[in-house]
mmCIF file of C-alpha atoms in Angstrom:
data_model
loop_
_atom_site.group_PDB
_atom_site.id
_atom_site.type_symbol
_atom_site.label_atom_id
_atom_site.label_comp_id
_atom_site.label_asym_id
_atom_site.label_seq_id
_atom_site.Cartn_x
_atom_site.Cartn_y
_atom_site.Cartn_z
ATOM 1 C CA MET A 11 118.689 120.694 130.829
ATOM 2 C CA GLY A 12 119.393 123.881 128.871
ATOM 3 C CA ARG A 13 116.799 126.028 127.173
ATOM 4 C CA ARG A 14 117.618 124.673 123.721
ATOM 5 C CA SER A 15 117.262 121.059 124.927
ATOM 6 C CA GLU A 16 113.932 121.897 126.543
ATOM 7 C CA ARG A 17 112.673 123.377 123.270
ATOM 8 C CA LEU A 18 113.733 120.258 121.397
ATOM 9 C CA CYS A 19 111.826 118.069 123.860
ATOM 10 C CA ARG A 20 108.717 120.195 123.443
ATOM 11 C CA LYS A 21 109.081 119.979 119.653
ATOM 12 C CA GLY A 22 109.006 116.210 119.760
ATOM 13 C CA HIS A 23 106.807 115.902 116.677
ATOM 14 C CA GLY A 24 109.702 116.999 114.499
ATOM 15 C CA ASP A 25 108.473 120.426 113.375
ATOM 16 C CA ILE A 26 111.168 123.078 113.003
ATOM 17 C CA GLY A 27 108.942 125.938 111.942
ATOM 18 C CA GLY A 28 109.432 129.225 113.747
ATOM 19 C CA GLU A 29 112.712 128.233 115.408
ATOM 20 C CA GLY A 30 115.200 131.062 114.961
ATOM 21 C CA ASP A 31 118.116 128.862 116.028
ATOM 22 C CA VAL A 32 117.716 126.370 113.147
ATOM 23 C CA ILE A 33 120.752 126.458 110.851
ATOM 24 C CA GLN A 34 119.168 126.712 107.416
ATOM 25 C CA VAL A 35 122.065 125.243 105.461
ATOM 26 C CA VAL A 36 121.886 122.059 107.554
ATOM 27 C CA SER A 37 118.135 121.857 107.072
ATOM 28 C CA ARG A 38 118.536 122.328 103.319
ATOM 29 C CA ALA A 39 121.253 119.675 103.116
ATOM 30 C CA PHE A 40 118.836 117.158 104.599
ATOM 31 C CA ASP A 41 116.138 118.340 102.172
ATOM 32 C CA VAL A 42 118.533 117.452 99.348
ATOM 33 C CA LEU A 43 119.201 113.983 100.790
ATOM 34 C CA ARG A 44 115.460 113.372 101.174
ATOM 35 C CA CYS A 45 115.100 113.710 97.401
ATOM 36 C CA PHE A 46 116.896 110.360 96.992
ATOM 37 C CA GLU A 47 114.134 107.862 97.666
ATOM 38 C CA GLY A 48 116.343 104.813 97.203
ATOM 39 C CA ALA A 49 119.937 103.721 96.747
ATOM 40 C CA ASP A 50 119.438 103.544 92.952
ATOM 41 C CA THR A 51 117.855 106.987 92.564
ATOM 42 C CA ARG A 52 119.901 109.235 90.274
ATOM 43 C CA LEU A 53 119.218 112.968 90.194
ATOM 44 C CA GLY A 54 120.821 116.027 88.643
ATOM 45 C CA ASN A 55 120.957 119.465 90.246
ATOM 46 C CA LEU A 56 117.947 120.692 88.274
ATOM 47 C CA GLU A 57 115.838 117.705 89.341
ATOM 48 C CA ILE A 58 116.871 118.193 92.967
ATOM 49 C CA SER A 59 116.098 121.903 92.702
ATOM 50 C CA ASN A 60 112.599 121.129 91.404
ATOM 51 C CA ARG A 61 111.971 118.524 94.081
ATOM 52 C CA CYS A 62 113.003 120.550 97.117
ATOM 53 C CA GLY A 63 112.198 124.048 95.866
ATOM 54 C CA LEU A 64 115.692 125.466 96.279
ATOM 55 C CA PRO A 65 117.594 127.649 93.777
ATOM 56 C CA ARG A 66 119.805 125.635 91.464
ATOM 57 C CA SER A 67 122.897 127.560 92.610
ATOM 58 C CA THR A 68 122.160 126.618 96.223
ATOM 59 C CA VAL A 69 121.620 122.991 95.263
ATOM 60 C CA SER A 70 124.922 122.978 93.355
ATOM 61 C CA ARG A 71 126.824 124.110 96.448
ATOM 62 C CA LEU A 72 125.047 121.601 98.648
ATOM 63 C CA THR A 73 125.587 118.634 96.334
ATOM 64 C CA HIS A 74 129.264 119.573 95.981
ATOM 65 C CA THR A 75 129.674 119.613 99.770
ATOM 66 C CA LEU A 76 127.683 116.413 100.268
ATOM 67 C CA THR A 77 129.795 114.693 97.610
ATOM 68 C CA ARG A 78 133.018 115.767 99.321
ATOM 69 C CA MET A 79 131.598 114.298 102.556
ATOM 70 C CA GLY A 80 130.710 110.994 100.882
ATOM 71 C CA GLN A 81 126.977 111.458 101.413
ATOM 72 C CA LEU A 82 126.510 111.633 97.635
ATOM 73 C CA VAL A 83 128.430 110.252 94.664
ATOM 74 C CA TYR A 84 128.730 112.086 91.341
ATOM 75 C CA LEU A 85 128.267 109.992 88.186
ATOM 76 C CA PRO A 86 130.152 111.756 85.360
ATOM 77 C CA ARG A 87 128.561 109.743 82.560
ATOM 78 C CA ASP A 88 125.019 110.599 83.699
ATOM 79 C CA GLN A 89 125.953 113.999 85.145
ATOM 80 C CA LYS A 90 123.824 113.041 88.140
ATOM 81 C CA TYR A 91 124.201 112.121 91.796
ATOM 82 C CA ARG A 92 123.234 109.098 93.845
ATOM 83 C CA ILE A 93 123.422 108.214 97.551
ATOM 84 C CA GLY A 94 127.063 107.810 98.628
ATOM 85 C CA PRO A 95 128.919 105.324 100.831
ATOM 86 C CA SER A 96 128.880 107.521 103.943
ATOM 87 C CA ALA A 97 125.100 107.781 103.848
ATOM 88 C CA VAL A 98 124.803 104.017 103.384
ATOM 89 C CA ALA A 99 127.252 103.375 106.219
ATOM 90 C CA MET A 100 125.328 105.730 108.491
ATOM 91 C CA SER A 101 122.000 104.036 107.775
ATOM 92 C CA THR A 102 123.552 100.581 108.239
ATOM 93 C CA ALA A 103 124.938 101.591 111.621
ATOM 94 C CA MET A 104 121.510 102.893 112.653
ATOM 95 C CA MET A 105 119.905 99.578 111.701
ATOM 96 C CA ARG A 106 122.361 97.444 113.670
ATOM 97 C CA GLY A 107 120.838 95.958 116.792
ATOM 98 C CA LEU A 108 117.198 96.443 115.797
ATOM 99 C CA GLN A 109 116.301 92.943 116.988
ATOM 100 C CA LEU A 110 112.568 93.569 117.030
ATOM 101 C CA ARG A 111 112.327 94.426 113.359
ATOM 102 C CA ASN A 112 111.884 90.859 112.117
ATOM 103 C CA LEU A 113 109.374 90.124 114.865
ATOM 104 C CA ILE A 114 107.290 93.146 113.972
ATOM 105 C CA ARG A 115 107.488 92.327 110.264
ATOM 106 C CA ALA A 116 106.191 88.835 111.063
ATOM 107 C CA ARG A 117 103.233 90.280 112.987
ATOM 108 C CA LEU A 118 102.450 92.607 110.094
ATOM 109 C CA GLN A 119 102.556 89.635 107.752
ATOM 110 C CA ASP A 120 100.155 87.690 109.989
ATOM 111 C CA VAL A 121 97.656 90.517 109.602
ATOM 112 C CA ALA A 122 98.277 90.818 105.849
ATOM 113 C CA GLU A 123 97.274 87.171 105.477
ATOM 114 C CA GLN A 124 93.970 87.953 107.203
ATOM 115 C CA VAL A 125 93.269 91.260 105.457
ATOM 116 C CA PRO A 126 94.216 91.577 101.759
ATOM 117 C CA GLY A 127 95.942 94.944 101.909
ATOM 118 C CA THR A 128 99.198 96.670 102.763
ATOM 119 C CA VAL A 129 99.992 96.650 106.485
ATOM 120 C CA GLY A 130 102.633 99.173 107.486
ATOM 121 C CA PHE A 131 104.636 100.444 110.421
ATOM 122 C CA LEU A 132 105.415 104.082 109.609
ATOM 123 C CA ILE A 133 107.620 106.779 111.108
ATOM 124 C CA PRO A 134 107.281 110.532 110.482
ATOM 125 C CA ASP A 135 109.770 112.536 108.447
ATOM 126 C CA ARG A 136 108.640 116.170 108.435
ATOM 127 C CA PHE A 137 105.585 116.246 106.112
ATOM 128 C CA HIS A 138 105.693 112.582 105.124
ATOM 129 C CA LEU A 139 105.411 109.155 106.667
ATOM 130 C CA VAL A 140 108.006 106.532 105.756
ATOM 131 C CA TYR A 141 107.308 102.793 105.699
ATOM 132 C CA PHE A 142 109.800 101.409 108.206
ATOM 133 C CA GLU A 143 108.320 97.935 107.793
ATOM 134 C CA TYR A 144 105.422 96.593 105.760
ATOM 135 C CA ALA A 145 103.698 93.376 104.752
ATOM 136 C CA ARG A 146 101.335 92.532 101.948
ATOM 137 C CA ALA A 147 99.460 89.403 100.957
ATOM 138 C CA PRO A 148 100.638 87.886 97.628
ATOM 139 C CA GLN A 149 97.214 88.307 96.023
ATOM 140 C CA THR A 150 96.993 92.013 96.848
ATOM 141 C CA VAL A 151 96.704 94.219 93.759
ATOM 142 C CA GLY A 152 96.848 97.983 93.333
ATOM 143 C CA LEU A 153 98.807 98.647 96.542
ATOM 144 C CA HIS A 154 102.547 98.978 96.003
ATOM 145 C CA SER A 155 104.102 100.598 99.097
ATOM 146 C CA THR A 156 107.324 98.970 100.288
ATOM 147 C CA THR A 157 109.919 99.543 102.999
ATOM 148 C CA GLY A 158 111.275 103.049 102.553
ATOM 149 C CA SER A 159 108.281 104.306 100.571
ATOM 150 C CA ARG A 160 107.228 107.831 101.474
ATOM 151 C CA ILE A 161 103.665 109.065 101.548
ATOM 152 C CA ALA A 162 102.470 112.610 102.154
ATOM 153 C CA MET A 163 100.740 113.203 105.489
ATOM 154 C CA ALA A 164 97.645 114.584 103.739
ATOM 155 C CA HIS A 165 97.347 111.546 101.494
ATOM 156 C CA SER A 166 97.198 108.779 104.074
ATOM 157 C CA ALA A 167 95.126 107.592 106.985
ATOM 158 C CA GLY A 168 98.410 107.407 108.889
ATOM 159 C CA GLY A 169 99.059 111.117 108.335
ATOM 160 C CA HIS A 170 95.599 112.068 109.539
ATOM 161 C CA ALA A 171 96.017 109.825 112.584
ATOM 162 C CA TYR A 172 99.443 111.302 113.348
ATOM 163 C CA LEU A 173 98.176 114.887 113.244
ATOM 164 C CA ALA A 174 95.064 114.014 115.263
ATOM 165 C CA ALA A 175 97.260 112.578 118.028
ATOM 166 C CA LEU A 176 99.179 115.834 118.500
ATOM 167 C CA GLU A 177 98.175 118.343 121.125
ATOM 168 C CA PRO A 178 96.397 121.379 119.555
ATOM 169 C CA GLU A 179 99.406 123.679 119.944
ATOM 170 C CA ALA A 180 101.736 121.186 118.271
ATOM 171 C CA ALA A 181 99.203 120.447 115.524
ATOM 172 C CA ASN A 182 98.763 124.161 114.778
ATOM 173 C CA ALA A 183 102.539 124.640 114.561
ATOM 174 C CA PHE A 184 102.765 121.673 112.194
ATOM 175 C CA LEU A 185 99.979 123.064 109.993
ATOM 176 C CA ALA A 186 101.598 126.501 109.910
ATOM 177 C CA GLU A 187 104.876 124.977 108.751
ATOM 178 C CA ILE A 188 103.302 122.734 106.130
ATOM 179 C CA GLU A 189 101.327 125.687 104.766
ATOM 180 C CA ARG A 190 104.624 127.458 104.116
ATOM 181 C CA GLU A 191 106.532 124.490 102.729
ATOM 182 C CA GLU A 192 103.925 122.288 101.025
ATOM 183 C CA PRO A 193 100.729 124.375 100.793
ATOM 184 C CA GLU A 194 98.850 121.804 98.729
ATOM 185 C CA GLN A 195 98.788 119.412 101.713
ATOM 186 C CA ALA A 196 97.575 121.854 104.351
ATOM 187 C CA PRO A 197 93.887 122.303 103.336
ATOM 188 C CA VAL A 198 93.238 118.554 103.328
ATOM 189 C CA LEU A 199 94.784 118.075 106.764
ATOM 190 C CA ARG A 200 93.091 121.136 108.252
ATOM 191 C CA GLU A 201 89.684 120.186 106.858
ATOM 192 C CA ARG A 202 89.819 116.673 108.321
ATOM 193 C CA LEU A 203 91.547 117.478 111.621
ATOM 194 C CA GLU A 204 88.546 117.826 113.929
ATOM 195 C CA ALA A 205 86.788 114.769 112.515
ATOM 196 C CA SER A 206 89.990 112.741 112.848
ATOM 197 C CA ARG A 207 90.451 113.882 116.456
ATOM 198 C CA LYS A 208 86.886 112.914 117.301
ATOM 199 C CA MET A 209 87.238 109.485 115.695
ATOM 200 C CA LEU A 210 90.561 108.895 117.437
ATOM 201 C CA GLN A 211 89.091 109.822 120.802
ATOM 202 C CA GLU A 212 85.918 107.779 120.387
ATOM 203 C CA ARG A 213 87.196 104.729 118.513
ATOM 204 C CA GLY A 214 90.971 104.664 119.032
ATOM 205 C CA TYR A 215 91.838 104.849 115.318
ATOM 206 C CA VAL A 216 91.314 107.018 112.216
ATOM 207 C CA VAL A 217 89.738 106.061 108.885
ATOM 208 C CA SER A 218 90.492 107.943 105.676
ATOM 209 C CA CYS A 219 88.815 107.006 102.403
ATOM 210 C CA GLY A 220 90.334 107.993 99.083
ATOM 211 C CA ALA A 221 92.942 110.370 100.531
ATOM 212 C CA PHE A 222 95.879 108.757 98.714
ATOM 213 C CA ASN A 223 93.970 107.293 95.800
ATOM 214 C CA PRO A 224 90.214 107.199 95.076
ATOM 215 C CA HIS A 225 90.518 103.427 94.847
ATOM 216 C CA VAL A 226 92.260 102.985 98.228
ATOM 217 C CA ASN A 227 90.816 103.300 101.741
ATOM 218 C CA GLY A 228 92.946 103.336 104.865
ATOM 219 C CA ILE A 229 92.763 102.927 108.623
ATOM 220 C CA ALA A 230 95.514 103.826 111.101
ATOM 221 C CA VAL A 231 96.374 104.101 114.787
ATOM 222 C CA PRO A 232 99.141 106.320 116.265
ATOM 223 C CA MET A 233 101.367 105.234 119.152
ATOM 224 C CA TRP A 234 103.753 107.305 121.235
ATOM 225 C CA SER A 235 107.452 106.419 121.023
ATOM 226 C CA PRO A 236 109.332 107.631 124.116
ATOM 227 C CA GLN A 237 112.619 106.617 122.476
ATOM 228 C CA TYR A 238 112.124 109.051 119.594
ATOM 229 C CA GLN A 239 109.730 111.443 121.352
ATOM 230 C CA THR A 240 107.186 111.337 118.549
ATOM 231 C CA TYR A 241 104.223 109.333 117.343
ATOM 232 C CA VAL A 242 104.648 106.336 115.065
ATOM 233 C CA VAL A 243 101.788 104.807 113.118
ATOM 234 C CA VAL A 244 100.431 101.384 112.221
ATOM 235 C CA SER A 245 98.157 101.457 109.194
ATOM 236 C CA ILE A 246 96.289 99.189 106.783
ATOM 237 C CA GLY A 247 95.466 100.202 103.227
ATOM 238 C CA LEU A 248 92.835 98.286 101.250
ATOM 239 C CA LEU A 249 91.086 98.506 97.902
ATOM 240 C CA ALA A 250 87.946 100.620 98.210
ATOM 241 C CA ALA A 251 86.037 98.246 95.937
ATOM 242 C CA MET A 252 86.469 95.516 98.546
ATOM 243 C CA TYR A 253 86.382 97.525 101.797
ATOM 244 C CA ASP A 254 84.122 100.543 102.134
ATOM 245 C CA GLU A 255 84.212 102.713 105.258
ATOM 246 C CA GLN A 256 81.662 100.650 107.150
ATOM 247 C CA ARG A 257 83.565 97.447 106.513
ATOM 248 C CA LEU A 258 86.749 99.114 107.750
ATOM 249 C CA HIS A 259 85.003 99.891 111.036
ATOM 250 C CA ASP A 260 83.333 96.508 111.379
ATOM 251 C CA GLU A 261 86.028 94.095 110.198
ATOM 252 C CA VAL A 262 89.414 95.795 109.926
ATOM 253 C CA ALA A 263 89.440 98.025 113.021
ATOM 254 C CA PRO A 264 89.411 95.128 115.521
ATOM 255 C CA VAL A 265 92.330 93.514 113.660
ATOM 256 C CA LEU A 266 94.273 96.788 113.661
ATOM 257 C CA LEU A 267 93.732 97.375 117.384
ATOM 258 C CA ARG A 268 94.903 93.841 118.194
ATOM 259 C CA LEU A 269 97.987 94.433 116.048
ATOM 260 C CA LYS A 270 98.715 97.613 117.988
ATOM 261 C CA ASP A 271 98.508 95.663 121.240
ATOM 262 C CA THR A 272 100.785 92.948 119.843
ATOM 263 C CA ILE A 273 103.441 95.494 118.895
ATOM 264 C CA ASP A 274 103.049 97.073 122.328
ATOM 265 C CA ALA A 275 103.755 93.712 123.939
ATOM 266 C CA LEU A 276 106.752 92.986 121.717
ATOM 267 C CA VAL A 277 108.557 96.193 122.573
ATOM 268 C CA GLN A 278 107.248 96.713 126.099
ATOM 269 C CA ASN A 279 110.481 95.833 127.861
ATOM 270 C CA ALA A 280 112.931 96.438 125.012
ATOM 271 C CA GLU A 281 115.887 98.611 125.953
ATOM 272 C CA SER A 282 116.963 98.934 122.300
ATOM 273 C CA GLY A 283 115.415 98.051 119.022
ATOM 274 C CA LEU A 284 112.913 99.467 116.588
ATOM 275 C CA VAL A 285 111.118 102.024 118.732
ATOM 276 C CA ALA A 286 110.040 101.865 122.355
ATOM 277 C CA VAL A 287 106.363 101.954 121.461
ATOM 278 C CA GLY A 288 104.410 101.460 124.653
ATOM 279 C CA GLY A 289 107.705 100.826 126.426
ATOM 280 C CA ALA A 290 106.173 101.565 129.825
ATOM 281 C CA LYS A 291 104.236 98.949 131.742
ATOM 282 C CA ARG A 292 100.476 99.341 131.737
ATOM 283 C CA GLY A 293 99.508 102.371 133.761
ATOM 284 C CA ALA A 294 103.013 103.821 133.917
ATOM 285 C CA ARG A 295 103.867 107.222 132.442
ATOM 286 C CA PRO A 296 105.569 106.612 129.071
ATOM 287 C CA ASP A 297 108.042 109.434 129.664
ATOM 288 C CA THR A 298 109.391 107.828 132.847
ATOM 289 C CA ALA A 299 109.776 104.300 131.515
ATOM 290 C CA LYS A 300 113.114 102.466 131.369
ATOM 291 C CA GLY A 301 115.103 105.269 132.964
ATOM 292 C CA LEU A 302 113.938 108.020 130.620
ATOM 293 C CA SER A 303 113.901 111.495 132.112
ATOM 294 C CA PRO A 304 110.463 113.132 132.236
ATOM 295 C CA VAL A 305 109.908 115.546 129.362
ATOM 296 C CA ARG A 306 107.087 117.747 128.206
ATOM 297 C CA ARG A 307 105.314 116.067 125.329
ATOM 298 C CA PRO A 308 101.868 115.579 123.782
ATOM 299 C CA ALA A 309 99.936 113.173 126.005
ATOM 300 C CA PRO A 310 98.925 110.006 124.117
ATOM 301 C CA ALA A 311 96.225 108.986 126.594
ATOM 302 C CA HIS A 312 93.090 110.000 124.711
ATOM 303 C CA PRO A 313 93.767 108.213 121.396
ATOM 304 C CA LEU A 314 94.236 104.849 123.086
ATOM 305 C CA ALA A 315 91.533 105.064 125.709
ATOM 306 C CA ALA A 316 88.660 103.935 123.492
ATOM 307 C CA SER A 317 90.207 100.623 122.511
ATOM 308 C CA ASP A 318 91.458 99.948 126.023
ATOM 309 C CA LEU A 319 87.933 100.539 127.360
ATOM 310 C CA ARG A 320 86.402 98.141 124.857
ATOM 311 C CA ARG A 321 88.862 95.412 125.823
ATOM 312 C CA ARG A 322 88.111 95.823 129.529
ATOM 313 C CA GLN A 323 84.374 95.690 128.837
ATOM 314 C CA GLY A 324 84.848 92.563 126.671
#
């Protein structure tokens, strides 16, 4: 494995800060595409410039190139852009063969029928988490996240759990990058980091009250994905008026930990699919499971130990 590949393995959490070999124009092109939160989103160059903090002239060149590539489509009547056929085709190809997705959605729905909140399976995208799958009970009010919704790391229990799972060196690099790119998020994450780490180590999950909305409390657990070499997150968001912090610990945490184990079991022996969360057999090193070459990565052992211990004692 070459030096560049080794660096990419070590940077498994997705941070690109401080890497001199990152091609900025490629990074900025993806920043532009991230501005389009859905297939129906329509944005002009000025709106894109405001969203991703790039000069309008730079955005104009990028949108022109992305349009020529089919990643965007220009709408003359609106003088705006929307996601193009090539981007849709690429995402469709990525989704093909994800056989576990419906199974995981069903398990999330089972939990949503027990706990009246939004239950989500989230994947990281730089400084945000994206709902890859979600479920919500019909009677749930005030919680509107759906598949594809993005939420800032600082504003979710999932974000706090994700950062707490990282090794200190990786977490510090992430915080340094977010301070440069989205400085309003950094103080919240930095302030809560040690408490989140302690809770993750002792209890196996992280609780965050009012981070996204003063009326919403959340609880989340991170899990290592050897397929994508990063942590993914399962979270539950509930109305604070119904579930205060103590009730999250007493009633929701056991449900969340069982859900984590269920997802582990579903994907344990999957060779393809959603993500190889817990893809190794119990006791095996995740980075050597299913023919994967060993890589250097943040060790996920401490966040999961507390819940595993409680189950063995039970």
